Coordinates of C-alpha atoms in Angstrom, one line a residue:
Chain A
X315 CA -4.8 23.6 -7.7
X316 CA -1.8 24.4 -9.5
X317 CA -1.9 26.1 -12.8
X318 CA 1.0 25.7 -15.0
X319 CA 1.2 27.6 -18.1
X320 CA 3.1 24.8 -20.7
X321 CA 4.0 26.8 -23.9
X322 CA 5.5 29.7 -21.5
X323 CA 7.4 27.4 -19.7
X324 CA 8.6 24.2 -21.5
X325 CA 11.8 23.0 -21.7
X326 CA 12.4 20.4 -24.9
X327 CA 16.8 20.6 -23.8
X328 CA 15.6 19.3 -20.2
X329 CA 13.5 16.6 -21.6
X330 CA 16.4 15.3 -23.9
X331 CA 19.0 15.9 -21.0
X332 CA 16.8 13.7 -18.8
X333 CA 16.0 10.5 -21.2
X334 CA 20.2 10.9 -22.2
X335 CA 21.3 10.6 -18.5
X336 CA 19.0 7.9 -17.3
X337 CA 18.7 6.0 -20.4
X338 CA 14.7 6.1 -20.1
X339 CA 12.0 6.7 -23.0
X340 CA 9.9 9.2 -21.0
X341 CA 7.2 9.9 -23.6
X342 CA 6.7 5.8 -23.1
X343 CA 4.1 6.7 -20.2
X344 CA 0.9 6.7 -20.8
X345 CA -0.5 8.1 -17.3
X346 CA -1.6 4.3 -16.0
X347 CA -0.8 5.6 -12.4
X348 CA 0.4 2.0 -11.4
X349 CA 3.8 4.3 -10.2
X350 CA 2.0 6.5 -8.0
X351 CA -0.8 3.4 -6.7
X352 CA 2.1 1.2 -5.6
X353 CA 4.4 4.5 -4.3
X354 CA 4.8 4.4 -0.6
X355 CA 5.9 7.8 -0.2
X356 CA 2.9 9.4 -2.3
X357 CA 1.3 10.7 1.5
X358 CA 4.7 13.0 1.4
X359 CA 5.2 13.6 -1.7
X360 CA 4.2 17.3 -3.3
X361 CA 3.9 15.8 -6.7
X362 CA 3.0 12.3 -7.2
X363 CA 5.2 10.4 -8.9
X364 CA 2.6 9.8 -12.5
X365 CA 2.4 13.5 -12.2
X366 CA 6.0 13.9 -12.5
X367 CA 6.7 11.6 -15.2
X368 CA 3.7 13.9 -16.8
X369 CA 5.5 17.1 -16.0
X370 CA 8.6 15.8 -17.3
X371 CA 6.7 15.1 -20.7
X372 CA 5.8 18.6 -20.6
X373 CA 9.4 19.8 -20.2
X374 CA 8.6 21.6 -17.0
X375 CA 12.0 21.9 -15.1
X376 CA 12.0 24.0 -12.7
X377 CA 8.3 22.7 -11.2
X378 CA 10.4 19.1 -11.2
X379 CA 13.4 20.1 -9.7
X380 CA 12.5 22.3 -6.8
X381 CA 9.5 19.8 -6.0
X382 CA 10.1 17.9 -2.9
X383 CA 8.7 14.7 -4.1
X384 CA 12.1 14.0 -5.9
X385 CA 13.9 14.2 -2.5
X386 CA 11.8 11.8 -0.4
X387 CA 11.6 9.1 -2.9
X388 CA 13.9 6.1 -1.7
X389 CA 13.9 4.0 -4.4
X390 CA 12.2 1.6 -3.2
X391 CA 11.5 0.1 -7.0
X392 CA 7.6 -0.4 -6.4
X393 CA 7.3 2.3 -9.3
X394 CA 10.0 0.3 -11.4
X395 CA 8.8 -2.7 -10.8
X396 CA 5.0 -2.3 -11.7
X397 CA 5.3 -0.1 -15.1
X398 CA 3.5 -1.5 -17.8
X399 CA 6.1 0.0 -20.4
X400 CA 9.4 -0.8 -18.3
X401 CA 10.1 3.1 -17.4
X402 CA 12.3 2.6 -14.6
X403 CA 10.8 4.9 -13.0
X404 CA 13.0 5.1 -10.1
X405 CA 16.1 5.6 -11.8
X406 CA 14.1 8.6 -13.4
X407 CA 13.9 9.9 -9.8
X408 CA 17.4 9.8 -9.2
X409 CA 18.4 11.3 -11.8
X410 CA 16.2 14.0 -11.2
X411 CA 17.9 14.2 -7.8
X412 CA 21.0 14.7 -9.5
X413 CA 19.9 17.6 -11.7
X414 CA 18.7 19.1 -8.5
X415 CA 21.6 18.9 -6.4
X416 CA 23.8 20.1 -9.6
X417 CA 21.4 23.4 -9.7
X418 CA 21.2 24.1 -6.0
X419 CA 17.9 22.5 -5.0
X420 CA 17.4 20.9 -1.8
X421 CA 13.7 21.5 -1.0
X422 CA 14.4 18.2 1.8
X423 CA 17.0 20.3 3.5
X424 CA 17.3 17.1 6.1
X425 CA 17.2 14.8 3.5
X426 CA 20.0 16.5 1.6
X427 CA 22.4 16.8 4.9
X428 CA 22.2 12.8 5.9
X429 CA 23.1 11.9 2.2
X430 CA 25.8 14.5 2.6
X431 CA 26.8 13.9 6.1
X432 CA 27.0 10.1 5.0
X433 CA 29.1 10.6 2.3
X434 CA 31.5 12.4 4.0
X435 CA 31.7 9.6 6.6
X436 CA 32.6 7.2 3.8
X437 CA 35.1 9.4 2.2
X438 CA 37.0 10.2 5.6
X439 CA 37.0 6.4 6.8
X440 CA 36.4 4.3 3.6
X441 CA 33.2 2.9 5.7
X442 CA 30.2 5.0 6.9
X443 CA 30.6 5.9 10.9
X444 CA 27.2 5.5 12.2
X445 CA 27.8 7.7 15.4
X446 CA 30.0 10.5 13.2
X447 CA 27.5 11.1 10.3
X448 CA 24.9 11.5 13.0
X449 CA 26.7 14.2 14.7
X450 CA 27.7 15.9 11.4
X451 CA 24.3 15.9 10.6
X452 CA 23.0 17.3 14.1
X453 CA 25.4 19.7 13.2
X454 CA 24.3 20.9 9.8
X455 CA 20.6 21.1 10.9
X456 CA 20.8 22.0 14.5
X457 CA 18.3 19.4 15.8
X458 CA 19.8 18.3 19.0
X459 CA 17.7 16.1 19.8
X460 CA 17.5 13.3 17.0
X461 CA 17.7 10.1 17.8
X462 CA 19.0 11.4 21.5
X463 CA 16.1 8.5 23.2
X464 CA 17.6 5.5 21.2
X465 CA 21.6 6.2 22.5
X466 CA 20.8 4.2 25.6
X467 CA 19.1 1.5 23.8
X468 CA 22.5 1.0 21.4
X469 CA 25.3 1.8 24.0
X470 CA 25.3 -0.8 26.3
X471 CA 24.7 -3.2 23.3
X472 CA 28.0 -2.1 21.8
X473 CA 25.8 -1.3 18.7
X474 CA 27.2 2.6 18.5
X475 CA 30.6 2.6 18.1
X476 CA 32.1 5.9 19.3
X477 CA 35.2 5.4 16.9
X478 CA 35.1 4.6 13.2
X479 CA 35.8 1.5 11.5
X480 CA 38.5 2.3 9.3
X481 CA 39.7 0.5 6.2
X482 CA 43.6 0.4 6.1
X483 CA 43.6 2.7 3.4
X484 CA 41.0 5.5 3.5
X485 CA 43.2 7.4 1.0
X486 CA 42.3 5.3 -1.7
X487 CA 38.4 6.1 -1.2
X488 CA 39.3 9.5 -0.9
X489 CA 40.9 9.4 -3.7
X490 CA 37.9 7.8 -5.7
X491 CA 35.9 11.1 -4.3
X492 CA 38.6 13.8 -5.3
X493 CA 38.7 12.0 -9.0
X494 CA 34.9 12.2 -9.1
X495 CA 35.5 16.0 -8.2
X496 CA 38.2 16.7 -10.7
X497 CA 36.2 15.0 -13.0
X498 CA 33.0 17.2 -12.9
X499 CA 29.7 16.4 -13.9
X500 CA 28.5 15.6 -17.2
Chain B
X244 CA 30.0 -24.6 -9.6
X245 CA 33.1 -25.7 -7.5
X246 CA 32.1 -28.7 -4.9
X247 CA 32.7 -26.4 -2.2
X248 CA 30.6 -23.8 -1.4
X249 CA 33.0 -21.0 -0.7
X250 CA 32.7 -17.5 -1.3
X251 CA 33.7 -13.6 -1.1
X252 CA 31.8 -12.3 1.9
X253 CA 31.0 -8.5 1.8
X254 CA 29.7 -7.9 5.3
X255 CA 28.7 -4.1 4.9
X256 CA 28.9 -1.3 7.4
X257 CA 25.9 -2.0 9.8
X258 CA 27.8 -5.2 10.5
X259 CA 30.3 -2.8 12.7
X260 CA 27.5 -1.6 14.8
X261 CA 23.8 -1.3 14.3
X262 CA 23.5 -5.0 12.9
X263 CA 26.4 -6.8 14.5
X264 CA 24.3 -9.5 15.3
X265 CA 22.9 -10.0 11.8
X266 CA 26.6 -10.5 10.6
X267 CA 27.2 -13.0 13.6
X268 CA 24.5 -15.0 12.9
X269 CA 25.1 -15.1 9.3
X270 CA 28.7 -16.2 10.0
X271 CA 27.7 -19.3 12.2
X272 CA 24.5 -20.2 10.5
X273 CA 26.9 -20.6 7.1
X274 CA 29.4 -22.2 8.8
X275 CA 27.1 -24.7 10.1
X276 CA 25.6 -25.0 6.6
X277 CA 28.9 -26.0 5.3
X278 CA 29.5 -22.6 3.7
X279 CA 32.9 -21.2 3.8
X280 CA 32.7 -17.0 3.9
X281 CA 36.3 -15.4 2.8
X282 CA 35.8 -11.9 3.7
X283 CA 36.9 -9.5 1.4
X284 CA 39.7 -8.2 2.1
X285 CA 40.0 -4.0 3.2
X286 CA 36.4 -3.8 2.0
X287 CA 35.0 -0.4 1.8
X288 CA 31.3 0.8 1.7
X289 CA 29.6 0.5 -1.7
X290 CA 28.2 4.0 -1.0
X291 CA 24.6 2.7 0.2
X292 CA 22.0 5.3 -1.3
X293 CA 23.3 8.1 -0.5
X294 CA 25.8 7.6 -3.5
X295 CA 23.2 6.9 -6.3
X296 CA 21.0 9.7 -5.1
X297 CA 24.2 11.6 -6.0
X298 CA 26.0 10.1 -8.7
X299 CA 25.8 7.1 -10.7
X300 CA 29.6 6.7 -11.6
X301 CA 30.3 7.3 -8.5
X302 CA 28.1 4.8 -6.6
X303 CA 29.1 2.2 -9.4
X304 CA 32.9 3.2 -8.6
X305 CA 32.4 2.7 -4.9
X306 CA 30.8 -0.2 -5.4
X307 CA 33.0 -1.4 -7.9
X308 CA 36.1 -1.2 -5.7
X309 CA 35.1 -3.9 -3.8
X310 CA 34.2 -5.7 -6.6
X311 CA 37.8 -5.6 -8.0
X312 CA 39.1 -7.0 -4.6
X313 CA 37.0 -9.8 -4.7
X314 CA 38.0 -10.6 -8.2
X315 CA 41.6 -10.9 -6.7
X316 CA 40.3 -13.8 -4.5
X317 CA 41.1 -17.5 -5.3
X318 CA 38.2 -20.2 -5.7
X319 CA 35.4 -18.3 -4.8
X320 CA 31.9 -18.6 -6.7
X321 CA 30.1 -15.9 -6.0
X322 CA 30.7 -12.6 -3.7
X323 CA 27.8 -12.6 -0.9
X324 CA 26.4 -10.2 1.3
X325 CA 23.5 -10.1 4.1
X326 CA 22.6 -6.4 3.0
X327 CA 19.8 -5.6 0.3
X328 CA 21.2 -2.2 0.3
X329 CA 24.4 -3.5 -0.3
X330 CA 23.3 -6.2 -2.9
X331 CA 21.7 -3.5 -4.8
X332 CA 24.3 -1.8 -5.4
X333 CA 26.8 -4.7 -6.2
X334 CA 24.7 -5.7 -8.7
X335 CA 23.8 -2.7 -10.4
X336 CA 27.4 -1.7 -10.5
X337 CA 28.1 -5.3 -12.0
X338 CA 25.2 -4.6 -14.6
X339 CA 26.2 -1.3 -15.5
X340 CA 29.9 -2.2 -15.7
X341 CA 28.8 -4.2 -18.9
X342 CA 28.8 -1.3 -21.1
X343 CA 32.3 -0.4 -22.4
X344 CA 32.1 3.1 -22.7
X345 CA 30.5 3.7 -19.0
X346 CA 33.2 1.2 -17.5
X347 CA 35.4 3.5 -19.0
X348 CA 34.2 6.2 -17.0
X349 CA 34.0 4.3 -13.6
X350 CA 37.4 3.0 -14.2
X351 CA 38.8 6.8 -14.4
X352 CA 38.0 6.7 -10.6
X353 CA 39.4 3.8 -9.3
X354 CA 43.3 2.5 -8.7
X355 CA 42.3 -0.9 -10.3
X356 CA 40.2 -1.3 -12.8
X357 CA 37.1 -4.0 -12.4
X358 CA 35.7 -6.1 -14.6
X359 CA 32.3 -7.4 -12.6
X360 CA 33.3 -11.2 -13.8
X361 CA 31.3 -12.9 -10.4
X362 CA 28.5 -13.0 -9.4
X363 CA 26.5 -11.5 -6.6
X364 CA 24.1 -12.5 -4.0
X365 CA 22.3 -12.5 -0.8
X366 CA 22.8 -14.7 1.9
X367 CA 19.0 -15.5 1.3
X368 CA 19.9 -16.2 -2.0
X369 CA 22.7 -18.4 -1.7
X370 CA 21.1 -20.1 1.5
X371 CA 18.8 -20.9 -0.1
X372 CA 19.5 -22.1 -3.4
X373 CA 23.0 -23.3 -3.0
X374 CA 21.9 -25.0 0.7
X375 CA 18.1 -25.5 0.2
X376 CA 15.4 -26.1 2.7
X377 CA 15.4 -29.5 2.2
X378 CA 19.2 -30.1 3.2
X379 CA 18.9 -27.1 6.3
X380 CA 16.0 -29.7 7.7
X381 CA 17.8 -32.6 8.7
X382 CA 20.6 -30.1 10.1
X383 CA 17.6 -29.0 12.8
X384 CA 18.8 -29.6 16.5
X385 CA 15.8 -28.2 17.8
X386 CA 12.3 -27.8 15.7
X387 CA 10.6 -23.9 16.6
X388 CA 7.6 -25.3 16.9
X389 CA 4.8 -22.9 17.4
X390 CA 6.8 -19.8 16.6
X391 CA 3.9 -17.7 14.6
X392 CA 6.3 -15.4 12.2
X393 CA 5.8 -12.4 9.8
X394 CA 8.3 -12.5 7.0
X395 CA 9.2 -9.4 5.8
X396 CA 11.5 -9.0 2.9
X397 CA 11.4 -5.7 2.5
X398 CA 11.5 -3.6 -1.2
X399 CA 14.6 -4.1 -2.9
X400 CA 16.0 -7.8 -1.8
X401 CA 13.5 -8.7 -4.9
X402 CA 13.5 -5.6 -6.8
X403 CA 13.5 -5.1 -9.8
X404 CA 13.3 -8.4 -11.0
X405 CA 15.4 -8.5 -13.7
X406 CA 18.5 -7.0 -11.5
X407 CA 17.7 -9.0 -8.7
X408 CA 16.8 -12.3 -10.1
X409 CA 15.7 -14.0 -7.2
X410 CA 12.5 -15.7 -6.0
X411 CA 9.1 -13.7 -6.8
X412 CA 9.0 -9.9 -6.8
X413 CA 5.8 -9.5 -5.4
X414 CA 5.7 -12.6 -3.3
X415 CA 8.6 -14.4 -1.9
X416 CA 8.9 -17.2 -0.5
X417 CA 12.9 -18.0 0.3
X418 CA 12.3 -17.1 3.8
X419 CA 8.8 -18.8 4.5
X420 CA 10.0 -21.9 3.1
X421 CA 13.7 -21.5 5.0
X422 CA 11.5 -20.5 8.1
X423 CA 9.1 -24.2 7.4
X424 CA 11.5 -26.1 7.5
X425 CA 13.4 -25.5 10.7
X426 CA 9.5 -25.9 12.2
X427 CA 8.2 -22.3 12.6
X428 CA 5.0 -21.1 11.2
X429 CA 4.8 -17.7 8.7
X430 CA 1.5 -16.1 8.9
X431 CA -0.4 -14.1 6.1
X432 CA 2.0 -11.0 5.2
X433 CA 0.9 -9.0 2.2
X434 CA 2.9 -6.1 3.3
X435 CA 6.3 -8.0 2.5
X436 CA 7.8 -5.9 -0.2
X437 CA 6.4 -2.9 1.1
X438 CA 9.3 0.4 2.2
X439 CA 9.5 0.6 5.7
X440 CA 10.4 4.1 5.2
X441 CA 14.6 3.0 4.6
X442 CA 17.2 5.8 5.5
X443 CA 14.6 8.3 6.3
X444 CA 14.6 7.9 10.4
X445 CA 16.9 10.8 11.2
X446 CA 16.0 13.1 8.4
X447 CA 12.0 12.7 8.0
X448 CA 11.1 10.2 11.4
X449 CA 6.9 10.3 10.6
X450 CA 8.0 8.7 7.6
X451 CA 9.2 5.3 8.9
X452 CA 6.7 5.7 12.0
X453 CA 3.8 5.8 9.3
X454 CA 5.4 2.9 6.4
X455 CA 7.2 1.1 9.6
X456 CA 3.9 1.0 11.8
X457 CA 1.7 -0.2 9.0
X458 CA 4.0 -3.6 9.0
X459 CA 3.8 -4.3 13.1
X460 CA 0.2 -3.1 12.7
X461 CA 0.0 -6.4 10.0
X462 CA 1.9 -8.3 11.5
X463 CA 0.2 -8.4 15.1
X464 CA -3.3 -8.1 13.2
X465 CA -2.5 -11.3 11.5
X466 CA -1.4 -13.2 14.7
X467 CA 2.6 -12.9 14.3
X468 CA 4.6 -13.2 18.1
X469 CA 7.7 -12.2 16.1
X470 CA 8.7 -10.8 12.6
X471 CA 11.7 -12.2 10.4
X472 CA 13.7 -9.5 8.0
X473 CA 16.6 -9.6 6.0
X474 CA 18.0 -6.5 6.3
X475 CA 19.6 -4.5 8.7
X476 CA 17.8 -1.4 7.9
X477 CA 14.2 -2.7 7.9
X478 CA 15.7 -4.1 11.6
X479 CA 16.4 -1.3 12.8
X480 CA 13.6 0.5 11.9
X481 CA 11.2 -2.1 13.5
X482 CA 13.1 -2.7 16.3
X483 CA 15.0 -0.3 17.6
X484 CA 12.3 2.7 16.3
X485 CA 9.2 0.8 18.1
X486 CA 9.0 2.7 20.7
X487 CA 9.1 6.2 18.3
X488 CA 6.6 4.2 16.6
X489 CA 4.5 3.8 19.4
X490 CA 5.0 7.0 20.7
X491 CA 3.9 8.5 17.4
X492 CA 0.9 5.9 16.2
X493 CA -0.5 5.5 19.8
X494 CA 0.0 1.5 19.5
X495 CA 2.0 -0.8 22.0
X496 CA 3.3 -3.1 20.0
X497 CA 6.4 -5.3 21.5
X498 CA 6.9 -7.4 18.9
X499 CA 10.3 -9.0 18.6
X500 CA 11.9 -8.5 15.1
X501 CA 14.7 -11.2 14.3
X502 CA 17.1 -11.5 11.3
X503 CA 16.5 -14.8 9.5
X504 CA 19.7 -16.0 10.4
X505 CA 19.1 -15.8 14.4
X506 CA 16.1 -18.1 13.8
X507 CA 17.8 -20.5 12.0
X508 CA 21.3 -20.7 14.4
X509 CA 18.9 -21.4 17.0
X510 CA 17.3 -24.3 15.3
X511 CA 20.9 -25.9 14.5
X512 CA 21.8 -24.8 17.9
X513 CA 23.8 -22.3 17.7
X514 CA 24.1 -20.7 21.1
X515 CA 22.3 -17.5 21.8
X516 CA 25.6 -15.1 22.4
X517 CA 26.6 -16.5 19.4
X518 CA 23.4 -15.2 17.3
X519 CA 23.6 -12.2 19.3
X520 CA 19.5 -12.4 20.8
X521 CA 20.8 -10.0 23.1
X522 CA 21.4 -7.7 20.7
X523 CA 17.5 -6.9 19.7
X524 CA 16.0 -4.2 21.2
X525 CA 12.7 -5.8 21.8
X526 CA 13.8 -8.4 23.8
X527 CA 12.8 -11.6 22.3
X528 CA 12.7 -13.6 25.3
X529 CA 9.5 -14.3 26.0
X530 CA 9.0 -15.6 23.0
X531 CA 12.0 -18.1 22.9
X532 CA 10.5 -19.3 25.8
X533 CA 7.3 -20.2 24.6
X534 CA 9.3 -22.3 21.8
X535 CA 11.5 -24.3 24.5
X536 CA 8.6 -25.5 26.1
X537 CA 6.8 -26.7 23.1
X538 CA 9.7 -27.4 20.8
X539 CA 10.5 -30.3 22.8
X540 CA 7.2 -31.7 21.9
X541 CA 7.3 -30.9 18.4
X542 CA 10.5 -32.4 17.7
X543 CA 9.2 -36.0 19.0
X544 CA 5.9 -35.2 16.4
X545 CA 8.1 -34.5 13.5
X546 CA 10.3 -37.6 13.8

């Protein structure tokens, strides 16, 4: 069992930072657990999702954002969906994720290189190269083998294109990416 | 609404490869319907999740570019797309995009701004409340009689509901009633808005092999020959992972998983190329075969 010491360890800034960038009322849950019975992903998750919207009452940010659970959630809206006091839940998630990747988390390694690996396929070719992210990501994470068994079950369909689909002008969604840089987080 | 039904189609990027045949099926099946699709022109990705798992001006600015070109576009009603993925995040950029000052801020990261003025919606959607089931039946060439079908929505074509606004959240029924009235039979399917484990195949495989062989678990328990999705990404998972599925769960399931749109080409007779059937990975042949034989049957029945 974990053992977390509150008054040594809360943060009130993060709790404020949190409900400011996702627009969400967190001390609104009441610890129903309708988010974590509907959850999917609660068999992977290191924290279930009640128990983070519970940390997060607590102001306990560094438990939240090196936990894994934030990673594997794929807002799938179940959570969303079912709260009794319309926490969007899932947004929360996300923008957890964000705070993460802004600190230098990335307890789903994997998780973090296909997101990463994607968006670097969108901002190269305007559209996401299946067959390019993949190999990015192989690269990043040295697993050689992913996916290597369902190749021969694409290729002859013509389902894995070996070049990208490029939209005329994949300046202009570069561009949309070097703004977002220049502009920095808030 | 305009007397024709003619709209901005957004096709996404798994209609370039891993869902070719969803986007050929949904291009004849609307034609046939008496749907024109304008595609948008020099459409870009809308930045799938992997952009709001990063950024939400970001995502929304992806997003929001093709909004802005399909604004440029003359007479159309409504911008469509076959993607749920996609559809998500057209409409939450279009939501979002309501508030000044965070338009503002999107706006900073585009060449033309976007105003979000039309709306969005699935094919579903748009078959089936701007078509309807009752004007798709007397279109039917031939009746798929006897074809016992799962329909599986999967989480976000529905959710949440008051983004989505579309048929029931924890029950729809679009593609049950779509799939009655071309003559095919949907079975009990509880698991319909459950995750089939999404983008997680490469990075975390047990995943969808656990969430993804729940569904074909269901759906053979509750006497389906075939599934029926809507998205290329639940598709994909069920089709062309079932045999890592398999593999992984110890099952040996070779159940056939076809996008709406295939099901309903064939009844208006579409030819098969043209629906792409020989794109699935599961071949679904043994099953179309079992239709032919009775379908002939059915049809005289029905009329």
């Amino acid at each position: 069992m974990n053992v977390i010491s509150l008054s040594s360890t809360q943060d009130r800034n993060f709790v404020a930072q949190v409900e400011k960038e996702s627009g969400q009322s967190v001390s609104q849950c009441y610890q129903c657990g309708n988010c974590t019975a509907g959850c999917p992903y609660t068999s992977v998750y290191d924290i279930p999702v009640h128990q983070v919207m519970r940390l997060l009452q607590a102001g306990q940010k560094q438990t939240l954002l090196s936990c894994r659970s934030i990673w594997l959630c794929a807002s799938c809206q179940s959570c969303t969906t079912r709260c009794p006091n319309n926490i969007d839940v899932a947004h929360v998630m996300d923008v957890l994720r964000h705070m993460a990747r802004r600190e230098g988390h990335a307890t789903e390694y994997g998780v973090k290189s296909f997101v990463d690996s994607f968006l670097a396929s969108v901002e190269r070719n305007g559209r996401a190269f299946e067959m390019g992210l993949l190999v990015s990501y192989i690269l990043k994470t040295g697993k050689f083998w992913t996916d290597v068994d369902l190749a021969p079950k694409m290729l002859p369909k013509n389902k894995l294109s070996p070049f990208p689909h490029k939209v005329k002008n994949p300046e202009a969604i570069a561009k949309i990416f070097e703004r977002f840089r220049q502009e920095g987080h808030k | 609404m305009s007397s024709r039904l003619r709209y901005a189609y957004y096709p996404g990027c798994s209609a370039l490869g891993t869902s070719k045949e969803y986007d050929s099926s949904t291009r004849a099946v609307c034609e046939a319907l008496g749907m024109e699709l304008v595609e948008i022109p020099d459409w870009s990705c809308c930045g799938s999740s992997p952009a709001h798992t990063v950024d939400h001006r970001l995502s929304c600015a992806l997003a929001g570019r093709n909004l802005a070109l399909a604004e440029l576009m003359e007479d159309v009603s409504a911008i469509l797309t076959p993607c749920p993925s996609c559809l998500t995040n057209l409409k939450t950029a279009s939501a979002k995009l309501k508030k000044p000052e965070f338009a503002a801020e999107v706006n900073k990261l585009l060449d033309r701004p976007v105003r979000a003025t039309l709306p969005v919606k699935s094919v579903l959607q748009a078959i089936h409340e701007d078509v309807g089931p009752d004007a798709v039946r007397p279109k039917v060439f031939k009746w798929l009689t006897g074809l016992k079908l799962a329909p599986y929505y999967g989480c976000i074509m529905n959710r949440p509901p008051e983004l989505m606004a579309f048929d029931d959240h924890e029950n729809p029924v679009a593609m049950d009633q779509l799939m009655d009235a071309v003559g095919a039979e949907t079975v009990s399917f509880p698991l319909k808005v459950e995750c089939c484990g999404a983008s997680y195949g490469v990075a975390r495989r047990d995943i969808v092999e656990n969430l993804s062989g729940k569904l074909l678990d269901l759906a053979a328990l509750n006497g389906a020959q075939a599934m029926v999705t809507a998205c290329p990404l639940c598709q994909m998972n069920l089709d062309l992972r079932q045999d890592q599925i398999n593999a992984a769960n110890r099952t040996s399931h070779r159940m056939p998983v076809f996008y709406f749109t295939q099901l309903l080409g064939l009844a208006l007779g579409l030819g098969e190329k043209e629906l792409g059937m020989n794109k699935l990975s599961v071949s679904p042949h043994p099953v179309l075969a079992g239709i032919e034989s009775v379908g002939t049957a059915g049809k005289g029945a029905r009329q």
